[in-house]
Each structure stands twice: as structure tokens, then as C-alpha cells.
Coordinates of C-alpha atoms and ligand atoms in Angstrom, one line a residue:
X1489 CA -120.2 -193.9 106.7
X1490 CA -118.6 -193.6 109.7
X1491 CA -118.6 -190.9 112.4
X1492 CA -115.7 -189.1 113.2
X1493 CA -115.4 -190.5 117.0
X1494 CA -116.0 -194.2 115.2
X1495 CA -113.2 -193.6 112.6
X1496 CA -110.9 -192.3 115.6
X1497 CA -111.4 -195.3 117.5
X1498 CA -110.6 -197.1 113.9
X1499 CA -107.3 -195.3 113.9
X1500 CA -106.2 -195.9 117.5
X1501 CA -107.0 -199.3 117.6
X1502 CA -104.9 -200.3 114.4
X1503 CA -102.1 -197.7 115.4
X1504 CA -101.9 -200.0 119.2
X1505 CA -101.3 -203.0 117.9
X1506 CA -98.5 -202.1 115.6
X1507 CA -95.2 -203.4 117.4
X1508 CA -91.9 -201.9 116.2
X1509 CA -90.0 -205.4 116.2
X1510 CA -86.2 -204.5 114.9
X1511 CA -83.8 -202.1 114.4
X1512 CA -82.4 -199.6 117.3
X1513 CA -80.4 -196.9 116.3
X1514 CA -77.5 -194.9 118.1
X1515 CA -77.7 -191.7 117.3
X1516 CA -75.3 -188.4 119.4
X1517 CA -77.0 -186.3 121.6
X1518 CA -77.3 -183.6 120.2
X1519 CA -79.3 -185.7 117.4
X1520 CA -81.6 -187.1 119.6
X1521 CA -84.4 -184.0 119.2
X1522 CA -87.9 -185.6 117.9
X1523 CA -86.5 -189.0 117.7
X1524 CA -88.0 -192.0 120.3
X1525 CA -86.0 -193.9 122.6
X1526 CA -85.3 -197.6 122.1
X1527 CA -83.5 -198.4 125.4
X1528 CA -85.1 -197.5 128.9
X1529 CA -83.0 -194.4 130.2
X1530 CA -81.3 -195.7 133.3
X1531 CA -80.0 -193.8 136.4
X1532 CA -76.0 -194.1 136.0
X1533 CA -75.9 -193.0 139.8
X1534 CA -78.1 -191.7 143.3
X1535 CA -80.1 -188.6 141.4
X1536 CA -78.6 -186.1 143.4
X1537 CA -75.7 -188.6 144.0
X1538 CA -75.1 -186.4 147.5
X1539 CA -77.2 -184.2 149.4
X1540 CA -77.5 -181.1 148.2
X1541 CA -78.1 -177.4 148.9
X1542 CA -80.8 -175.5 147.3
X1543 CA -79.6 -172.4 148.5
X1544 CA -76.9 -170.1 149.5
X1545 CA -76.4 -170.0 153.1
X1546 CA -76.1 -172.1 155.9
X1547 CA -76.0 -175.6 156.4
X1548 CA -77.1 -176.6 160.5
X1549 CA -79.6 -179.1 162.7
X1550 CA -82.7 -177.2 161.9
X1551 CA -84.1 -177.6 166.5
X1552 CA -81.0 -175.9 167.3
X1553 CA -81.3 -173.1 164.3
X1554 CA -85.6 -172.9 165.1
X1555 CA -84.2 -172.0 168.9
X1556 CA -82.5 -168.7 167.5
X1557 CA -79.3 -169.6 169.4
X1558 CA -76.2 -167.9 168.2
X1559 CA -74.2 -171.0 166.0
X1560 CA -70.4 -170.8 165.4
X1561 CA -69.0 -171.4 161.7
X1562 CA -67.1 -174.2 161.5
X1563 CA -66.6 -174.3 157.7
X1564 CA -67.7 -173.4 154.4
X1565 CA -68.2 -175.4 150.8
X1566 CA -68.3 -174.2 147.4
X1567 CA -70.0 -176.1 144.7
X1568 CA -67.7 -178.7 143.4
X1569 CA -66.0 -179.3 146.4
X1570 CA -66.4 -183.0 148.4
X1571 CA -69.1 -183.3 151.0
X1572 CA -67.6 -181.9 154.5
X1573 CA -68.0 -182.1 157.8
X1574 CA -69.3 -183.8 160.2
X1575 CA -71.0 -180.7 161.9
X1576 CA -70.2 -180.6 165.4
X1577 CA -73.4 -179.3 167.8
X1578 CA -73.8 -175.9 168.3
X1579 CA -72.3 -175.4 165.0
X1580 CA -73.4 -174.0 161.6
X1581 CA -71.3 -174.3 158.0
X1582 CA -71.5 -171.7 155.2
X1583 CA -72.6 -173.7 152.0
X1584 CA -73.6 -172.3 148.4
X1585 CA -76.2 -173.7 145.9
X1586 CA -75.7 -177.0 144.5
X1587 CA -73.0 -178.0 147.2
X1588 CA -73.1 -180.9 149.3
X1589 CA -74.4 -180.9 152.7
X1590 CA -72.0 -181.5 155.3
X1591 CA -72.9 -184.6 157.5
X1592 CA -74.8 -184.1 160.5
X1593 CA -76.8 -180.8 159.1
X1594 CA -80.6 -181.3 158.7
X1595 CA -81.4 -177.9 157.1
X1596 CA -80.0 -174.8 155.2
X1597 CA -81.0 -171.8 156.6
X1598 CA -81.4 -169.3 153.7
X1599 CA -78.4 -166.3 153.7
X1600 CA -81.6 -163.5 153.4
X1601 CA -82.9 -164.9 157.0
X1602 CA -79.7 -165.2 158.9
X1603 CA -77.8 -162.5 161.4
X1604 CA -74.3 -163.1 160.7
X1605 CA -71.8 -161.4 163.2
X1606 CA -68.0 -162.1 164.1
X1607 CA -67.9 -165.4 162.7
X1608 CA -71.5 -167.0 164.4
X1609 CA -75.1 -166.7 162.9
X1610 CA -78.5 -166.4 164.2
X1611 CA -81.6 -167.2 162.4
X1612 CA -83.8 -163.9 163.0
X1613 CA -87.0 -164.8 164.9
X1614 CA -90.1 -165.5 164.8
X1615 CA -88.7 -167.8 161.6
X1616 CA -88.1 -171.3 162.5
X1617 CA -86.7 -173.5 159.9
X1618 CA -87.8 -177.5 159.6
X1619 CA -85.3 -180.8 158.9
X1620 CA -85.0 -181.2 155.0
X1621 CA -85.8 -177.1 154.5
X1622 CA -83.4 -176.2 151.5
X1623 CA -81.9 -179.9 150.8
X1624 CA -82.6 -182.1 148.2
X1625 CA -81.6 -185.6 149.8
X1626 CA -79.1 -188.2 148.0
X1627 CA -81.3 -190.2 145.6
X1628 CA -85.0 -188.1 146.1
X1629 CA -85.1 -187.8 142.3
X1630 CA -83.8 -191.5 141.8
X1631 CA -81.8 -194.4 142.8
X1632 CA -79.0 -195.7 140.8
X1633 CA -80.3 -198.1 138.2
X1634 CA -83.9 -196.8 138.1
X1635 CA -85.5 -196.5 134.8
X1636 CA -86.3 -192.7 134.2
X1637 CA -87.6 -193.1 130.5
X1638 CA -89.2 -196.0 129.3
X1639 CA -88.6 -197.6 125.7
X1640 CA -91.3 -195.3 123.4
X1641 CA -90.8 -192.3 125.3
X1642 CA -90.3 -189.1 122.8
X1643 CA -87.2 -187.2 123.3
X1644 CA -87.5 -183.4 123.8
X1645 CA -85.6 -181.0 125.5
X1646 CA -86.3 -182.2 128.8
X1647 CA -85.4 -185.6 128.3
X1648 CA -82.0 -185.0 125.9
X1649 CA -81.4 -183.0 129.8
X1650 CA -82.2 -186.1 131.6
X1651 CA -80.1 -188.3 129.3
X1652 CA -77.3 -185.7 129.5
X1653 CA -76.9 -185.7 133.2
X1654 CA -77.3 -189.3 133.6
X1655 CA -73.9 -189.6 131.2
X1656 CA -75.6 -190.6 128.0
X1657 CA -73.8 -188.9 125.0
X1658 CA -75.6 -191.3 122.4
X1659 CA -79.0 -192.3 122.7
X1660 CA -80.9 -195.8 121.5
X1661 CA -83.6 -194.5 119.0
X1662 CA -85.9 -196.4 116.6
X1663 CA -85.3 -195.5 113.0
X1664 CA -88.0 -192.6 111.6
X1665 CA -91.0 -194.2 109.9
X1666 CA -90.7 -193.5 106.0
X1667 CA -93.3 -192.0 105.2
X1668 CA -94.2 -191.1 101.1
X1669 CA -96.0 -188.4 100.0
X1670 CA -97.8 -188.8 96.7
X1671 CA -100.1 -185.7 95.5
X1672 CA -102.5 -186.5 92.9
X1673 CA -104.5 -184.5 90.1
X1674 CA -103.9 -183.3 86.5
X1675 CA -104.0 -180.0 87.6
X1676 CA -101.5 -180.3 90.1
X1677 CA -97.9 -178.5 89.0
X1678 CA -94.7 -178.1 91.3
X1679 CA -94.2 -175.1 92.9
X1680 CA -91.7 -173.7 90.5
X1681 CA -94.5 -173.6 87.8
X1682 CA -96.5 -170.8 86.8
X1683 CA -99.7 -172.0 86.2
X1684 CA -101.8 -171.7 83.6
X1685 CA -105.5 -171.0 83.7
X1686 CA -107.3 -174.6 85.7
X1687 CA -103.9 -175.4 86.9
X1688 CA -102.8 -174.9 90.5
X1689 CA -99.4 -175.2 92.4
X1690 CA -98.8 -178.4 94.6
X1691 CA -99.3 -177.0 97.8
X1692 CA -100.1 -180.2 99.7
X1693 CA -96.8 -182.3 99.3
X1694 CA -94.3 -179.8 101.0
X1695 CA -97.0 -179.2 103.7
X1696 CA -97.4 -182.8 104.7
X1697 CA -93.7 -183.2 104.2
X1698 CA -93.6 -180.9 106.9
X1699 CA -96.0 -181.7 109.0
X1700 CA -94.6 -185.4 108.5
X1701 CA -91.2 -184.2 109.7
X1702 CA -93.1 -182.3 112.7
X1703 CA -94.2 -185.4 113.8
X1704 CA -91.2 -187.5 113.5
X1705 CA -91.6 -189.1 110.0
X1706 CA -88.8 -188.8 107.5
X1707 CA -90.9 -187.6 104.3
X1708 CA -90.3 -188.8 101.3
X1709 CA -91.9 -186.9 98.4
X1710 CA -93.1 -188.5 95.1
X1711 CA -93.2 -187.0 91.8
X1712 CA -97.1 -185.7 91.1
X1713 CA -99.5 -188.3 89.4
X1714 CA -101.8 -187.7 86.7
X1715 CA -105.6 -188.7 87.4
X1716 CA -105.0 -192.0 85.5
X1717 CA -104.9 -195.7 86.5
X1718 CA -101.5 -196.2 84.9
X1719 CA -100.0 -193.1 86.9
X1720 CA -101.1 -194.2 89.8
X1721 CA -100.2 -198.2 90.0
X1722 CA -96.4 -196.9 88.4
X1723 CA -96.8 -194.1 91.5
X1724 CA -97.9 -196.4 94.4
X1725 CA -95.7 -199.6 92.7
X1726 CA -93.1 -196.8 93.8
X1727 CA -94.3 -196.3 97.0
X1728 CA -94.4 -199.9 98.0
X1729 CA -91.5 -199.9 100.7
X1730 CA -92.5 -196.9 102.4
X1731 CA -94.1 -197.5 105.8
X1732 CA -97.1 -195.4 105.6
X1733 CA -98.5 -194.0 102.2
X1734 CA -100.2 -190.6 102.2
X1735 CA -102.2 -189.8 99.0
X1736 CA -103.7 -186.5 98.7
X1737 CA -106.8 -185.9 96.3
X1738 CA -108.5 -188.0 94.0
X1739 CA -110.6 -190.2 97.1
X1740 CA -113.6 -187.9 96.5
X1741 CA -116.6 -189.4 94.5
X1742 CA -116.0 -187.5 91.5
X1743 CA -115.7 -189.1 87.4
X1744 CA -111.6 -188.7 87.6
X1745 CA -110.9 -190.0 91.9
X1746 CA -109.0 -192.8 91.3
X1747 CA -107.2 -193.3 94.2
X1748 CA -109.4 -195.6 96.0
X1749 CA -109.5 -198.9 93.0
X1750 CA -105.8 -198.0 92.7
X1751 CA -105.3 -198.7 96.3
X1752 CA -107.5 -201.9 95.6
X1753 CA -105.8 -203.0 92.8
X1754 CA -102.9 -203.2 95.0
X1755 CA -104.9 -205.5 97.2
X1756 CA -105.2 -202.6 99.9
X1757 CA -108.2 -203.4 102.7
X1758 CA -110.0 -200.7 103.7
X1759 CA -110.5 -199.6 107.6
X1760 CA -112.8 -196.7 106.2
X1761 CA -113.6 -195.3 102.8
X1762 CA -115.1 -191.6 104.2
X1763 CA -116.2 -189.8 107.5
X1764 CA -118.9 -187.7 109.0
X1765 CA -117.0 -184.6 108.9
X1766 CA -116.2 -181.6 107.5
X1767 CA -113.6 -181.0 106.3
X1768 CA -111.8 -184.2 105.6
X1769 CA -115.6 -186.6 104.6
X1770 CA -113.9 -188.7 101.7
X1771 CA -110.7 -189.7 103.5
X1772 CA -109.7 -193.4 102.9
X1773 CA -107.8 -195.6 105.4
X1774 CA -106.2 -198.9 104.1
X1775 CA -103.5 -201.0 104.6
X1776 CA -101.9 -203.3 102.8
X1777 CA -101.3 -207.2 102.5
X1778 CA -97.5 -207.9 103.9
X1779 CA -94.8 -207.9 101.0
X1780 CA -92.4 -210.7 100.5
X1781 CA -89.8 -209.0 102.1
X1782 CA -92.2 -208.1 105.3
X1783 CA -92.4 -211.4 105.7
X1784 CA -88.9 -212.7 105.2
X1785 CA -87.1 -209.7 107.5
X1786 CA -89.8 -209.9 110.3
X1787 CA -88.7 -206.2 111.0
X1788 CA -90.2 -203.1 110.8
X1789 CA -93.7 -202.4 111.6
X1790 CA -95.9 -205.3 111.0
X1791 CA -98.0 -204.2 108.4
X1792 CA -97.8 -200.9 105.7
X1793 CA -101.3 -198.8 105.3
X1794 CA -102.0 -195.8 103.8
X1795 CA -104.5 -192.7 103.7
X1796 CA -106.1 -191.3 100.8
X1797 CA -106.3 -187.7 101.8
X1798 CA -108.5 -185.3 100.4
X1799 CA -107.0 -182.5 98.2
X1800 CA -108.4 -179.2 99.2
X1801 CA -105.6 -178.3 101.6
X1802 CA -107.3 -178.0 104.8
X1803 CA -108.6 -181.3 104.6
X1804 CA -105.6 -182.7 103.8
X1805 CA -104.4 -181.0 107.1
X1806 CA -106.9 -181.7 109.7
X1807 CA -107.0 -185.7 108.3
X1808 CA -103.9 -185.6 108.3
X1809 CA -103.6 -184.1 112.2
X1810 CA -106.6 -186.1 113.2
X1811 CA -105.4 -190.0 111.4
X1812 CA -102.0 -189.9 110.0
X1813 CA -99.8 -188.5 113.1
X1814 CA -101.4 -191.1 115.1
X1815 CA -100.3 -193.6 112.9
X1816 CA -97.2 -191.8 112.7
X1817 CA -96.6 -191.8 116.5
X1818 CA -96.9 -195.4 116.5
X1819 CA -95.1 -196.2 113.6
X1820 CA -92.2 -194.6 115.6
X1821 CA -92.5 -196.6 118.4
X1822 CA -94.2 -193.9 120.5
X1823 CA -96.1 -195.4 123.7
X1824 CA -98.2 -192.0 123.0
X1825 CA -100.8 -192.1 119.9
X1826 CA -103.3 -189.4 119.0
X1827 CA -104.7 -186.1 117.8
X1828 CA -103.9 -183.1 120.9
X1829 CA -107.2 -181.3 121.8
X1830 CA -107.3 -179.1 124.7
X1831 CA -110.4 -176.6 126.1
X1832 CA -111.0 -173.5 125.4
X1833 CA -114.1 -170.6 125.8
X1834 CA -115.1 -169.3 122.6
X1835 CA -115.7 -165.8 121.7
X1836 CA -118.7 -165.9 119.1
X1837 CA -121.9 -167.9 118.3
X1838 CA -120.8 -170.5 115.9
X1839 CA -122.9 -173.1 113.8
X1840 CA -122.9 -176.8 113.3
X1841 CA -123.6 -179.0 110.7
X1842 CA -126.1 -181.7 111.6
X1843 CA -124.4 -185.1 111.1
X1844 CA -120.8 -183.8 110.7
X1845 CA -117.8 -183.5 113.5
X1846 CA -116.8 -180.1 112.2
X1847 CA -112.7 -178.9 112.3
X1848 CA -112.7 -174.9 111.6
X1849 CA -109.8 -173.1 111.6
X1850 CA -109.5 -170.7 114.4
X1851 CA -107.6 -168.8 116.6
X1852 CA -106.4 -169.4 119.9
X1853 CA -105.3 -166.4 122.1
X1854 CA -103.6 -169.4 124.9
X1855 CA -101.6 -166.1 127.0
X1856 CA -104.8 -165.9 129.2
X1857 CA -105.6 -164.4 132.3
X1858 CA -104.7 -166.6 135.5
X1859 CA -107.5 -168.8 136.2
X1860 CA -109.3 -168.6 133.2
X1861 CA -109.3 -170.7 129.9
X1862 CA -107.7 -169.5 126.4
X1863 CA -110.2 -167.9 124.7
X1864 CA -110.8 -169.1 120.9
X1865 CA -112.5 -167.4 117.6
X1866 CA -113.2 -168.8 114.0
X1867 CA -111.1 -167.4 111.6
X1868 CA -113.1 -166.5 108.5
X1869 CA -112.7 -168.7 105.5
X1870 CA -114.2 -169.6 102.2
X1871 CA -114.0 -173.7 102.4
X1872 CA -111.2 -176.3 102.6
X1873 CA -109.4 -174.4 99.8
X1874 CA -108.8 -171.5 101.8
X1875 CA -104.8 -172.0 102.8
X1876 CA -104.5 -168.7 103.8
X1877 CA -107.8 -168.3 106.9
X1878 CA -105.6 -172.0 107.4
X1879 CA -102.6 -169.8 107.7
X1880 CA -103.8 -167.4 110.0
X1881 CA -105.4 -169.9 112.6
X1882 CA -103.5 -172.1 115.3
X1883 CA -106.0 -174.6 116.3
X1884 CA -109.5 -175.8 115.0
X1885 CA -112.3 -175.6 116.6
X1886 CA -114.0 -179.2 117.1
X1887 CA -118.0 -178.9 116.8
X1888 CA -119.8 -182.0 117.2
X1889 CA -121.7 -183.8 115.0
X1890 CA -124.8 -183.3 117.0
X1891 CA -124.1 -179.6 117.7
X1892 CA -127.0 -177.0 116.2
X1893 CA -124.9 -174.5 117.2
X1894 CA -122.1 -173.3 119.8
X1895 CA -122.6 -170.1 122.0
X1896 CA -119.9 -167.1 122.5
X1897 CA -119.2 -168.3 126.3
X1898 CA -119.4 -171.9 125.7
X1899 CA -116.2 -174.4 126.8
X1900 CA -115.5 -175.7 123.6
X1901 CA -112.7 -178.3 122.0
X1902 CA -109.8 -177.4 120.0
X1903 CA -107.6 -179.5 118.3
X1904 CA -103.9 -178.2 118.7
X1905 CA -101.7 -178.7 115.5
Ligands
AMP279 P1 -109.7 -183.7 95.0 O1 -109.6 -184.2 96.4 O2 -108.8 -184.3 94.0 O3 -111.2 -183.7 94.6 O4 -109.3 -182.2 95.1 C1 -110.0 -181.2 95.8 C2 -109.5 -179.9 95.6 O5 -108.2 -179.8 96.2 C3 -109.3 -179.4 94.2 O6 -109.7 -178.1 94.1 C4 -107.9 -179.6 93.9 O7 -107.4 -178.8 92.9 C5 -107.2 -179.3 95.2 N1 -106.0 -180.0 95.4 C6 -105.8 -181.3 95.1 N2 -104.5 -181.7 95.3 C7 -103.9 -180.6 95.7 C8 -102.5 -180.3 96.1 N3 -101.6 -181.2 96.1 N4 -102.2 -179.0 96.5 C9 -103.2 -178.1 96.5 N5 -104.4 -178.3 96.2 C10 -104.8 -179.5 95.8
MG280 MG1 -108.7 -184.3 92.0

């Protein structure tokens, strides 16, 4: 069985070599959120396309200002208005934020440090001022043409910002990976059921529908499947034209888990059949042989896989954090793959389990004091079942397989969801 650090590198090195060869979308704006761009984002003009003020106040040659010699106004501009100018010597001009920058002017003195009197201003000593104080110069962000964004780059709100003030009211985006859900177990009912006694609600599917979503999938959910071979080949016959399968329960080793020959019996080949680690140890990784129509279109991602997920819900998460969003990412045509972990100090003594990478729920408090890491604690929990210690945590604490035991102080990992 692999470890979990073996099964990672599993992951990333099948999720780098899928290529999205195909279709670009164009999709508004203001429908760009989570989606990944297909086109490089270009510079439509000199990013700022003039010089411009960073601040209210005067524009002037920052030797004459630094001498604290009295400077007549020759002018003022607004934001919005055409550069001015030239500035004559001896002169200053009254600018606002976000205006150009009259030719000839090196600086903007700041209107908070200025003496202004009968139409001349003096910058009050001792403060000098230095060339480029206060101006951001014509083309310092970019150059017309430039790439900003590269093909892969996800969009967020920064970027839809970029794209906006570059001109770009439609985007290039690559379609969202279809992803199908299929939860598994005869004691599995949809959430509108009221369960009898062994039966329990299907708490799984909208949870990785969502957490598919999250990560820029579009879910598509399947109808629950008995624990029986027929169920599952009519279920995963189904499936066959999604472009990553997520199974949940049934891939333990238990009389009724049936998912793993299913997968089989569809010719799936399998990366990894378990992992040192708790929760999460019997999670399958597959993929499957090309389809006729993979192989006549020669679009979409270059091969379909799957993951057999395990059904108690917190494994279903942290496999699902740790496996499928990478495989997710690049199924999107993200140039970014793989699980988020980040450092924190943790607040009690926690144990390991010798051979398994360990994913607890926990709590991250990430306002901390300046200078010093977020501090993390374990949320209490009775096993992978428990959805609702799952519920109340924001991270999981990452204890490695070798770990005998972690100390209240210790820098620790924590895997972000
Ligand atoms: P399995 O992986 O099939 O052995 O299931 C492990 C545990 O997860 C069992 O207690 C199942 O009842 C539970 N489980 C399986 N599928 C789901 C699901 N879709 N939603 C909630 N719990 C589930
Ligand atoms: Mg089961």
C-alpha cells in the first residue's frame, strides 16, 4: 500500500500530463468568476497609459521643490482631463489623484506637506521630496501588448479587475470538467427520506457536488446504486462520458464493496487501490481506457479516471480535498494542481498513528497576532462518520505517518479546504 506522500506524487504526476486539447469558451464578464482562462490576457494599452498622480497635490521638478523655494501655480488638472502642461521652471501645477502629470514635473508633492499662499506653494522643510515620489510612470505596470495572464490562469476577483480594465467584456474560458457523482450503498436514501432503522441519508453526493462546484467542476449527480454488480455497471455505463467519476463507498474490503471489480469490469487501471492514511485508507484511483468517441474527437482531456472514495463522510472529504481537486484543477486547464496546506502552531498534544499520514479535523483561529502563526486545535470527533466535529472544523491537521506524537507549541501542517 502506498503512503500518502507516494500516492500524492501518483496524483500530480497523472494530473500534469493531462493536456486540455479543444474547446475555448466565451463567456461575459461578469460570468468569468471560478472559470480558467483560455486566451493569454493582453495589455490593450501602456498600464497606466499616462503618467499619473498618486495623490492630491502638486505636480513640480522634485530639486527645485527639495530647495523649499516658493513655486508659482501655473495650472491645475482634475481626473479625466488630458495631460497638461509643459511646466515652465520655477513653476508648480495643482493635480488630483489619478490625473495625468503634466510634462516636465518629476514629482507630486503631497497637499498635507505643502504651504500654499496667494497663488505659490512651498514644501515645508526639512521634507525634501525625490523624482518619481507620488507618480506612477506611463507603462510601470505594463506595456501595450504584454501578456498579464497566461492561458491556465484561474479567474478571481482580481483578475475579472485586470480583464476589466484592459477592455475585455468577454473572457476565453475552457469549458468546466464534468464531473459525476455516484454514491453507493443499500443503505443509502436521498435526503428527502426519513430513514428507517440501518438506513442513513445521502449525505455525500450534495457535499461533493459542492465541493466539486467549489473547485470549478460542473457536478453532475447520479441516482444512488445499490451494493450490486448489476447497479453499478448500469450506474457507471451511465457515467461513461463524464470526465472524472467520483464513487463514494463500497472501495473498502468488506463482503458487499463492489466498486473496485465494477471499475475493473469496465477495463479501469488502477494508479492505487488504498493509502497509508487515516481517514481516507481504501481510496481507489483509476482511469480508464479511451472510448471510441475519445479517440475520434481528439478533444477534451486525454484520458477519463475516476476515484472510489470512501463513504464515511470525512473520508470522502479529505480524499476528495487531497486527490480529486487536483485532478480537478487540471482537468480545467489550471497551470495550478494540488491540495493547499499552510503552517500553523498547535494548541494541544496530539497523537499519531504509526504508519498512517493522519487528516483530523480542526480548527484554525488564522486572525493572529502580527508576527505570529495561526494557532490550530483538533476538534473532537468520534471517527470519519462524524459530519458534524467535520462541520465545526476549517482545516485538518496533517500528522505524519512517522509522527508518535505532536506537542502543544509545535509548527504543524494544515490542509486548508
Ligand atoms: P463504505 O465505504 O461503503 O464501507 O461506507 C462507510 C460508511 O460510510 C458507512 O457507515 C456508510 O453508511 C457511510 N456512507 C456511505 N455512503 C454514504 C453517503 N453517500 N452519505 C453518507 N454516509 C455514507
Ligand atoms: Mg458500503
Amino acid at each position: 500500500m502506498l503512503s500518502y506522500d507516494e500516492a500524492a506524487a501518483r496524483v500530480a504526476a497523472y494530473a500534469a500530463q493531462l493536456h486540455y486539447c479543444g474547446i475555448v469558451q466565451r463567456v461575459p464578464l461578469d460570468q468569468a468568476q471560478g472559470r480558467v482562462l483560455a486566451s493569454p490576457l493582453l495589455a490593450d494599452s501602456d498600464q497606466p497609459p499616462f503618467a499619473r498622480s498618486t495623490r492630491d497635490g502638486y505636480a513640480c521638478r522634485a530639486a527645485e521643490a527639495s530647495s523649499h523655494k516658493q513655486l508659482a501655480l501655473a495650472g491645475a488638472t482634475r481626473a479625466g482631463q488630458p495631460p497638461a502642461g509643459p511646466l515652465l521652471p520655477g513653476t508648480a501645477w495643482e493635480i488630483m489623484t489619478g490625473a495625468p502629470v503634466p510634462a516636465g514635473a518629476d514629482a507630486v508633492m503631497m497637499l498635507e506637506h505643502v504651504e500654499a499662499v496667494n497663488g505659490r506653494v512651498r514644501l515645508l522643510p526639512p521634507r525634501t521630496i525625490a523624482a518619481g515620489e507620488n507618480i506612477v510612470a506611463q507603462g510601470a505596470q505594463a506595456r501595450a501588448g504584454d501578456e498579464l495572464l497566461p492561458v491556465g490562469a484561474a479567474i478571481g476577483f482580481a483578475q475579472l479587475a485586470l480583464a476589466a480594465s484592459c477592455g475585455y467584456a468577454q473572457v476565453d474560458v475552457f469549458p468546466r470538467p464534468r464531473v459525476a457523482i455516484l454514491s453507493t450503498g443499500d443503505e443509502i436514501v436521498p435526503v428527502e427520506s426519513i430513514p428507517t432503522t440501518g438506513q442513513i441519508r445521502n449525505s455525500n453526493g450534495p457535499m461533493l457536488a459542492a465541493l466539486v462546484a467549489a473547485a470549478g467542476g460542473e457536478p453532475w449527480v447520479l441516482p444512488i446504486a445499490a451494493d450490486a454488480a448489476d447497479a453499478l455497471d448500469a450506474a457507471l455505463a451511465q457515467a461513461a462520458e463524464a470526465d472524472l467519476l467520483l464513487i463514494t463507498g463500497g472501495v473498502s474490503a468488506g463482503k458487499f464493496d463492489l466498486v473496485e471489480p465494477a471499475l475493473a469490469r469496465r477495463g479501469a487501471r488502477f494508479h492505487f487501490t488504498g493509502v497509508r492514511m487515516q481517514p481516507g485508507k481504501p481510496v481507489v484511483f483509476g482511469e480508464f481506457p479511451p472510448s471510441a468517441t475519445d479517440l475520434n474527437q481528439n478533444q477534451g482531456p486525454a484520458q477519463r479516471c475516476c476515484l472510489g472514495l470512501p463513504g464515511n463522510p470525512v473520508s470522502s472529504a479529505v480524499t476528495f480535498l487531497l486527490f480529486a481537486a487536483p485532478l480537478l484543477a487540471a482537468l480545467s486547464g489550471r497551470l495550478d494542481h494540488g491540495p493547499r496546506f499552510a503552517l500553523a502552531r498547535l494548541a494541544d498534544d496530539v497523537k499519531g498513528k504509526a504508519g498512517l499520514t493522519r487528516f483530523l479535523p480542526a480548527s484554525c483561529t488564522f486572525a493572529a497576532t502580527t508576527g505570529a502563526l495561526p494557532e490550530v486545535v483538533r476538534v473532537a470527533w468520534q471517527g470519519s462518520g462524524d459530519i458534524g466535529a467535520m462541520a465545526r472544523s476549517n482545516c485538518f491537521l496533517v500528522l505524519p505517518e512517522e509522527t508518535e506524537v505532536l506537542h502543544a507549541g509545535d509548527t504543524v501542517r494544515i490542509l486548508l479546504v
